[in-house]
Coordinates of C-alpha atoms and ligand atoms in Angstrom, one line a residue:
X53 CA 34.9 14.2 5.6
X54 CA 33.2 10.6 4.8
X55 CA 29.9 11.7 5.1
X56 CA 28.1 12.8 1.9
X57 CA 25.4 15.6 1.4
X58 CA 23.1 14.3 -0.7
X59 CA 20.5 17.3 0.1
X60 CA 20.7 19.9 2.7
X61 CA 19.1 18.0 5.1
X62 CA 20.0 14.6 3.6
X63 CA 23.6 12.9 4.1
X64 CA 25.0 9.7 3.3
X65 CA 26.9 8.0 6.2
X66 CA 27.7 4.7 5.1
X67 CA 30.5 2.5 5.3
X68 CA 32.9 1.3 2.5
X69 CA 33.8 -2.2 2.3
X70 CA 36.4 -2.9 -0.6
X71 CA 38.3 -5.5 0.7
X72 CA 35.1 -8.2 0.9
X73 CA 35.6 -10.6 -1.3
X74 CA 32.8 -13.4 0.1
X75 CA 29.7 -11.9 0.9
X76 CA 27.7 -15.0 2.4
X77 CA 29.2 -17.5 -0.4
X78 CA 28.5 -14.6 -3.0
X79 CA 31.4 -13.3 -4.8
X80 CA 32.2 -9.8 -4.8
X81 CA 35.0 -8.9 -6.6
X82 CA 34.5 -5.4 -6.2
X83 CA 33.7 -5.0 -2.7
X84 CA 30.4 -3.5 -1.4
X85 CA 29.2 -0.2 0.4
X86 CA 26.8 -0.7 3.6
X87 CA 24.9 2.5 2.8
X88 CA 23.1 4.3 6.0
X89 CA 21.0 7.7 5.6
X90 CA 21.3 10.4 7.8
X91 CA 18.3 12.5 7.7
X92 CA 18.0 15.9 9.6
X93 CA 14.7 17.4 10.2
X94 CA 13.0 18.9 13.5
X95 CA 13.4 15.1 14.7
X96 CA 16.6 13.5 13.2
X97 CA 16.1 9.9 11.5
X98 CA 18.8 7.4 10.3
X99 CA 18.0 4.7 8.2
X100 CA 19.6 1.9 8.1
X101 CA 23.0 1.0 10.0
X102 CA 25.8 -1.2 8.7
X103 CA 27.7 -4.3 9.5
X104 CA 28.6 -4.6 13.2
X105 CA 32.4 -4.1 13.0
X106 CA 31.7 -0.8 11.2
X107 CA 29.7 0.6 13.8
X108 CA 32.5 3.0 15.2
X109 CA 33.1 4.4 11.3
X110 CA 29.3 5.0 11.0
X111 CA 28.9 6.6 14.0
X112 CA 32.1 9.0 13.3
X113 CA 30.5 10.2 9.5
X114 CA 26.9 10.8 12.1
X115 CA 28.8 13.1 13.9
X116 CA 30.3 14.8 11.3
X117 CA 26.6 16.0 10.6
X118 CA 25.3 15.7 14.3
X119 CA 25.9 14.4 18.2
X120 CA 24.1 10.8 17.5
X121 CA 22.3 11.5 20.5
X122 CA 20.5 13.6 18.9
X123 CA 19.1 10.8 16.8
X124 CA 15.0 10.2 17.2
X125 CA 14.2 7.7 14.7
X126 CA 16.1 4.8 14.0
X127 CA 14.7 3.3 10.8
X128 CA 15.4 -0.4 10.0
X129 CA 14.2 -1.3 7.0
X130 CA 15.8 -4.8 6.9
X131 CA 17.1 -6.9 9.8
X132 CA 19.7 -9.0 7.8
X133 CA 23.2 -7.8 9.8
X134 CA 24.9 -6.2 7.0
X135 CA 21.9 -3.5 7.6
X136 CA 21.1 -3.8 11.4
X137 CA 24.6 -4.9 12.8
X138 CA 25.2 -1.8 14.4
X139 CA 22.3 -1.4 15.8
X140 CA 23.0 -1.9 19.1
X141 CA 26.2 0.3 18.8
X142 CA 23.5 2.7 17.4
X143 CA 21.1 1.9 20.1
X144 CA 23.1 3.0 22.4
X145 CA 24.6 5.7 21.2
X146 CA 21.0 7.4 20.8
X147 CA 19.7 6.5 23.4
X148 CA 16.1 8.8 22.8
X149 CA 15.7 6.7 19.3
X150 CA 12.4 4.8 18.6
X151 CA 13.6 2.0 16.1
X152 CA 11.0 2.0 13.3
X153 CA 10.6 -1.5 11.4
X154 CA 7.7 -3.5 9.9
X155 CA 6.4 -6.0 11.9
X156 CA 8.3 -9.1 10.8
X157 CA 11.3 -7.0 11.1
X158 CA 10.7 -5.9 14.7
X159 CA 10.4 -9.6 15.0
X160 CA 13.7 -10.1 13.7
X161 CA 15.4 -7.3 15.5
X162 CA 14.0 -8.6 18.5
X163 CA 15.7 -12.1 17.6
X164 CA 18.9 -10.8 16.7
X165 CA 19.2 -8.9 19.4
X166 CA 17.3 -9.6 22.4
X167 CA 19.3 -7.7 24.9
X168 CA 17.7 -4.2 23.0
X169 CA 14.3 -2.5 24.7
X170 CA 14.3 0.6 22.5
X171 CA 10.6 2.2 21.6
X172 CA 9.2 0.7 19.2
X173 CA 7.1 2.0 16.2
X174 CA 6.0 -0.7 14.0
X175 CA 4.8 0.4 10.4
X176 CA 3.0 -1.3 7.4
X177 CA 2.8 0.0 3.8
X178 CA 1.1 3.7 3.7
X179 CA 1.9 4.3 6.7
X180 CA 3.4 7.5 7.3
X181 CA 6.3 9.2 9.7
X182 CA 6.1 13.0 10.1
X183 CA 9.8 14.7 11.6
X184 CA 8.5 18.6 11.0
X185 CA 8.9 19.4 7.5
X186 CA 9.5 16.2 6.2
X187 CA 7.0 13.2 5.8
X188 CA 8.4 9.2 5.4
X189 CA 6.4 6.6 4.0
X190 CA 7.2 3.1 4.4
X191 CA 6.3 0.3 1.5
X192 CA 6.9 -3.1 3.1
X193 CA 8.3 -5.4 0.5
X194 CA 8.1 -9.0 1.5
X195 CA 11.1 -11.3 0.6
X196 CA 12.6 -8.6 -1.7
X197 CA 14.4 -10.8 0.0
X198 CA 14.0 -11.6 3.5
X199 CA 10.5 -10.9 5.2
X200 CA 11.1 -8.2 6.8
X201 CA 11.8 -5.9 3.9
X202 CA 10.9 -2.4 3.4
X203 CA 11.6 0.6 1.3
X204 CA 11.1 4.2 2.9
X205 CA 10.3 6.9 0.8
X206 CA 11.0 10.6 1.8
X207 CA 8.3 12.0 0.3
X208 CA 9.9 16.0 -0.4
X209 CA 13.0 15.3 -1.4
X210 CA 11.1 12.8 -3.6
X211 CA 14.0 9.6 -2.6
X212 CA 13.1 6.3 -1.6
X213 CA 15.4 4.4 0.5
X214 CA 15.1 1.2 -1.3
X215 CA 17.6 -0.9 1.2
X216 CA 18.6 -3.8 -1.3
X217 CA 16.2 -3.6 -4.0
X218 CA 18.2 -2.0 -6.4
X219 CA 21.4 -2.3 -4.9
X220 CA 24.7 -3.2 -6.5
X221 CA 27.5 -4.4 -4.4
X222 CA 30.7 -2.0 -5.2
X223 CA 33.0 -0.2 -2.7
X224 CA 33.8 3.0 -5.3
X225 CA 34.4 6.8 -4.4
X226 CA 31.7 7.3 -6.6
X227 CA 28.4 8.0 -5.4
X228 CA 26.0 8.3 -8.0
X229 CA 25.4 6.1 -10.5
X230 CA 26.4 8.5 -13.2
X231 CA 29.8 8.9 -11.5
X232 CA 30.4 5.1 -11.8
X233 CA 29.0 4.9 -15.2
X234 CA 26.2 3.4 -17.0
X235 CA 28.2 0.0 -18.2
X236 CA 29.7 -0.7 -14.8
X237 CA 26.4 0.1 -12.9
X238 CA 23.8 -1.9 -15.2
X239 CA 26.3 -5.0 -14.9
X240 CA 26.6 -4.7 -11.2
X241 CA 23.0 -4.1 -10.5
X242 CA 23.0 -7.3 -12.7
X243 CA 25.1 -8.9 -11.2
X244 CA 23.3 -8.1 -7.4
X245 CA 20.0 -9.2 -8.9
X246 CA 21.2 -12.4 -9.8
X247 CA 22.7 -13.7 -7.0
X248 CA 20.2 -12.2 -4.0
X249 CA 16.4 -11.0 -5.5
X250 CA 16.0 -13.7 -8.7
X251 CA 14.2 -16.3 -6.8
X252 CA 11.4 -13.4 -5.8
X253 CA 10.2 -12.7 -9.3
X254 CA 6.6 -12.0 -8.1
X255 CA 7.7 -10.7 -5.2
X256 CA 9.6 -8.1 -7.2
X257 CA 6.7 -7.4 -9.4
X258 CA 4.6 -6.5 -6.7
X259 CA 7.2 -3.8 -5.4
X260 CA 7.2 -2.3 -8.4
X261 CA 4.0 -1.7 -8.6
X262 CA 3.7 -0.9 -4.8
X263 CA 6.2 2.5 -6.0
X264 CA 4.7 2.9 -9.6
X265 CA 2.5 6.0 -8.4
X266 CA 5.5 7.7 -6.4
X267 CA 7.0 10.2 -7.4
X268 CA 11.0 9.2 -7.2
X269 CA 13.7 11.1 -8.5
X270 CA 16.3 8.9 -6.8
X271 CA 16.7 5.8 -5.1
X272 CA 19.0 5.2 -2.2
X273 CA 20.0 1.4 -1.9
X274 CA 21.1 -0.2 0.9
X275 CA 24.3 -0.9 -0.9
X276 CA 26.3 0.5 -4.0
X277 CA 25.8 4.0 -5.5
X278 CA 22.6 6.2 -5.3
X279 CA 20.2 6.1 -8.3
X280 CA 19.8 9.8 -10.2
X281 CA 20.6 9.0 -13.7
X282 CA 20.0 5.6 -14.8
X283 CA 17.2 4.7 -12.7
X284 CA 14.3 4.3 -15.1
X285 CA 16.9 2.0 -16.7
X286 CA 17.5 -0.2 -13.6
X287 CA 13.6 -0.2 -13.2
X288 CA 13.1 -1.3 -16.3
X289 CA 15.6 -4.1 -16.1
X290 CA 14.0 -4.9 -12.7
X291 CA 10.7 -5.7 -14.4
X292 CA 12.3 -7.9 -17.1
X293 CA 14.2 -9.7 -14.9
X294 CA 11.8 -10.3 -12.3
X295 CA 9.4 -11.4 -15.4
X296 CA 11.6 -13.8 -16.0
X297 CA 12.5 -12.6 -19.6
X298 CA 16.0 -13.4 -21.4
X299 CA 17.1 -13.3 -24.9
X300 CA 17.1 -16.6 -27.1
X301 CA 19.7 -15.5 -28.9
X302 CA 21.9 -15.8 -25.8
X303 CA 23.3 -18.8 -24.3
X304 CA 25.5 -19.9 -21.2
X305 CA 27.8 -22.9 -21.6
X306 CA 28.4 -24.0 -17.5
X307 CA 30.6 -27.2 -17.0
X308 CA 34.0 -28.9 -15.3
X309 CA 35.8 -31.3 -17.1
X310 CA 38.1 -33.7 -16.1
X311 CA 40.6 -34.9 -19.0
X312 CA 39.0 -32.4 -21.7
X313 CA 35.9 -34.6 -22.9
X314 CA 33.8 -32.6 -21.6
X315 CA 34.9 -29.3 -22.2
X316 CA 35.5 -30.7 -25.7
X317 CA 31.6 -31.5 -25.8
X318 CA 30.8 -27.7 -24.5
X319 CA 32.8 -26.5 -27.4
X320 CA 31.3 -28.5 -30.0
X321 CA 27.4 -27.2 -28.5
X322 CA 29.3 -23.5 -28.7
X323 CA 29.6 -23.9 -32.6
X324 CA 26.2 -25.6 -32.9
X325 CA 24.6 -23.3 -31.1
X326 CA 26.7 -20.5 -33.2
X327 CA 25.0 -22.4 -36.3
X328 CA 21.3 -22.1 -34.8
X329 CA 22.1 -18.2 -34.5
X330 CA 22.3 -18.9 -30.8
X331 CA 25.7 -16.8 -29.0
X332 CA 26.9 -19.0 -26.6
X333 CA 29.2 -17.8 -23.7
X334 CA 31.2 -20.6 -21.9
X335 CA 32.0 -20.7 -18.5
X336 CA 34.1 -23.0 -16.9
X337 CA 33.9 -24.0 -13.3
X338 CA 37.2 -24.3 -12.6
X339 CA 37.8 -20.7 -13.3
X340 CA 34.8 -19.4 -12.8
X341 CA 32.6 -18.2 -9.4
X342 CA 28.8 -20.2 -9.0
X343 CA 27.8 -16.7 -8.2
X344 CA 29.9 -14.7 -11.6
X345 CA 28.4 -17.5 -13.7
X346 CA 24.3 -16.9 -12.4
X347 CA 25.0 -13.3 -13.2
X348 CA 25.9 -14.6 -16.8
X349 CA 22.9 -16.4 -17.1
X350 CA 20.8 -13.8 -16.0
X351 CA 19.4 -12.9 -19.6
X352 CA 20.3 -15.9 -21.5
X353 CA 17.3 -18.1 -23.3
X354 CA 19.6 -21.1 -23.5
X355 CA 21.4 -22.5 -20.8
X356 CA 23.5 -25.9 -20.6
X357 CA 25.5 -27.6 -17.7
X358 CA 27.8 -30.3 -18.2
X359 CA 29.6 -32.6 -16.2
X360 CA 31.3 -35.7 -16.0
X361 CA 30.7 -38.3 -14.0
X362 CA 33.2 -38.6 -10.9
X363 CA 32.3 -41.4 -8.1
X364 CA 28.9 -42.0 -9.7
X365 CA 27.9 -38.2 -9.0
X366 CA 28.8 -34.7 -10.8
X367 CA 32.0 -33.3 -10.0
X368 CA 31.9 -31.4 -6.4
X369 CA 32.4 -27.5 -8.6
X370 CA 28.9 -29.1 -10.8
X371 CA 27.0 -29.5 -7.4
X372 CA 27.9 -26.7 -6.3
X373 CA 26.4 -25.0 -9.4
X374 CA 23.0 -27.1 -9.5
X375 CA 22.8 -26.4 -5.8
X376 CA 23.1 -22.6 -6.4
X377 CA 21.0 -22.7 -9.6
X378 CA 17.8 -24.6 -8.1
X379 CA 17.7 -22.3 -5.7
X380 CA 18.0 -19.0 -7.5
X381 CA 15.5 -20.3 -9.8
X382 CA 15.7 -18.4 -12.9
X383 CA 13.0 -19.2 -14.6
X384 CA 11.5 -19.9 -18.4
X385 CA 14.5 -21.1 -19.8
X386 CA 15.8 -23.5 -22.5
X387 CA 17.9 -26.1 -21.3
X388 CA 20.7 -29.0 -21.6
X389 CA 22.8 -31.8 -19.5
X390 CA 25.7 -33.3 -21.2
X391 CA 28.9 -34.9 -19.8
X392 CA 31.2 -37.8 -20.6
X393 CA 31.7 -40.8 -18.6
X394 CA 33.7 -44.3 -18.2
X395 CA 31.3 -46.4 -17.0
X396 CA 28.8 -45.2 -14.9
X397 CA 27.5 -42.4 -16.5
X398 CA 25.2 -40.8 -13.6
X399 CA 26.0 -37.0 -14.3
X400 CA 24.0 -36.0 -16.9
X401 CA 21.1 -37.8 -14.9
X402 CA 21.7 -35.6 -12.2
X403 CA 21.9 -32.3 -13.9
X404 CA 19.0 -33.3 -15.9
X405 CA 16.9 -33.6 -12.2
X406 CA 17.6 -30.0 -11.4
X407 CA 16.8 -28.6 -14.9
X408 CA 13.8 -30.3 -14.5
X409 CA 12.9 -29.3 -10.7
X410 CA 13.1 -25.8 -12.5
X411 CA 10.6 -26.6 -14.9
X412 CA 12.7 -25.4 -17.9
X413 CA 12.3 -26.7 -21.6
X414 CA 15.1 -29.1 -22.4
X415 CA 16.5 -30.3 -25.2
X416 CA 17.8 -34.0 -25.6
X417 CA 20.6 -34.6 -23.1
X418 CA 24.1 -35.6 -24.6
X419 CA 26.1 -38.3 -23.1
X420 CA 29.7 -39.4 -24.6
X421 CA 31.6 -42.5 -23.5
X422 CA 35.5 -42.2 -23.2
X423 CA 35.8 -39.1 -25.8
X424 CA 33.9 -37.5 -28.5
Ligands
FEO722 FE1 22.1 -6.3 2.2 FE2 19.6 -8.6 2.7 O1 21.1 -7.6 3.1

């Protein structure tokens, strides 16, 4: 059986993804889960559906549990396709469902999928769904991370579907965070904030507080393992992160070299930082992901980027970096360009731009002529 009770009337009935490796230029070395809720109540509700090629496997744990067609509510609480690609698979499958959004995602859905006419049943925050015994209330988080975003919270079994908020991306047979461990968890939860909800700080905030006065005893994300242990934990990392906090203490060495110059500069910034009480990690680009190295950087006060200069620009693996960086945005940070150069020289001009565009506080850029 691939379906998971989660309650009597609750069931997991996602789909596991372990062989992803690129998840929209994001690297997952662990795979990911596209996690769907099967709720079963005097109506029947599922939240959330999966990515579109999985449709068949989601709809073969459903009936594990039930005959989809039984389905009433279809509950989308965000239209990006690893969550609403099955939908029309879904769609048609239960074919009595009302598809329950927000407004921007019925927009969405709509967009996506045009050739759908389901019933609609459009939902803001406090609004409420009753299936019998069970009530749903839906908190619509704004770009945590698209527009469309919403949490639903099953009000007596005291869960909130949280869709990605407080997701992790990790295909494991375990279920629970406690099964996959607190180490592994709070570095892929991490590791998922970094790379898809750190530009929406604020945004963040304000979900937090949207849930503050709920009652939750476990979060079900959209992806990764269900939250019963640790979640106070990830909550509490969620506010720090979204507050932009990280520890000056802890800094993030990024850079590509091309005959060692550079890489010789990052080492020499390693030990002076080491000297200022500062413990510098460094991350080469050659060997290491944009997306592994913003998860890094996630809590560290200090961060450089070197580069030297290759056809009057940064190398292509540097660029690729900035690019990434300025728009993840972490924020409040101390910062440094340094590269070595031949002749022109223009790199450390061009990280310095984008440390700037992110209004961090930098330190004196370094620049080294043939080799330190
Ligand atoms: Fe997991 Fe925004 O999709």
């Amino acid at each position: 059986m691939a379906a998971v009770r989660v309650r009597d009337n609750v069931y997991w009935v996602g789909v596991k993804h372990p062989d992803v490796r690129n998840f929209h230029g994001y690297l997952v070395p662990y795979g990911t889960t596209y996690n769907a809720y099967l709720i079963l109540d005097e109506k029947i509700s599922l939240i959330d559906t999966v990515r579109a090629p999985f449709a068949g496997a989601l709809l073969d744990n459903v009936r594990e549990i039930v005959d989809p067609a039984r389905i009433d509510y279809l509950i989308s609480n965000h239209v990006e396709p690893d969550h609403s690609g099955a939908l029309p698979a879904l769609a048609a499958a239960c074919p009595n469902a009302t598809v329950v959004a927000s407004p921007n995602g019925q927009k969405g859905l709509i967009a996506h999928y045009p050739e759908l006419a389901p019933a609609w049943q459009v939902v803001k925050t406090g609004d409420t769904l009753c299936t019998g015994r069970y009530r749903f209330s839906f908190i619509l988080m704004p770009m945590v991370h698209w527009p469309d975003s919403m949490s639903t919270y099953l009000e007596e079994e005291k869960i909130l579907f949280s869709n990605d908020a407080l997701g992790q991306h990790i295909a494991s047979d375990a279920r629970y965070d406690d099964e996959l461990g607190e180490e592994r968890l709070m570095e892929r939860a991490g590791d998922y904030y970094a790379n898809i909800v750190l530009p929406y700080g604020p945004q963040a905030q304000a979900l937090l507080k949207s849930i503050a006065a709920l009652d939750i005893e476990m979060a079900a994300p959209g992806h990764g393992v269900m939250l019963r242990s640790f979640l106070p934990k990830v909550l509490n990392k969620y506010d720090a992160w979204s507050r932009g906090e990280s520890d000056p203490a802890r800094g993030v060495i990024v850079y590509d070299t091309m005959w060692g110059s550079t890489k010789t500069m990052a080492e020499s910034l390693a030990r002076e930082l080491a000297g200022r009480g500062v413990t510098a990690e460094l991350l080469s680009l050659k060997e290491t992901h944009v997306s592994t190295a913003m998860t890094r950087l996630l809590e560290a006060g200090f961060i450089a980027v070197g580069s030297p200069t290759l056809n009057r620009q940064v190398m292509p693996t540097v660029a690729a970096f900035l690019s990434y960086l300025r728009g993840l945005a972490p924020k409040r940070r101390t910062g440094l360009a340094f590269g070595a150069y031949g002749w022109g020289g223009e790199s450390v001009g061009i990280i310095e731009e984008t440390l700037t565009a992110l209004q961090w506080t930098l330190e004196p850029s370094r620049k080294i002529r043939w080799r330190p």
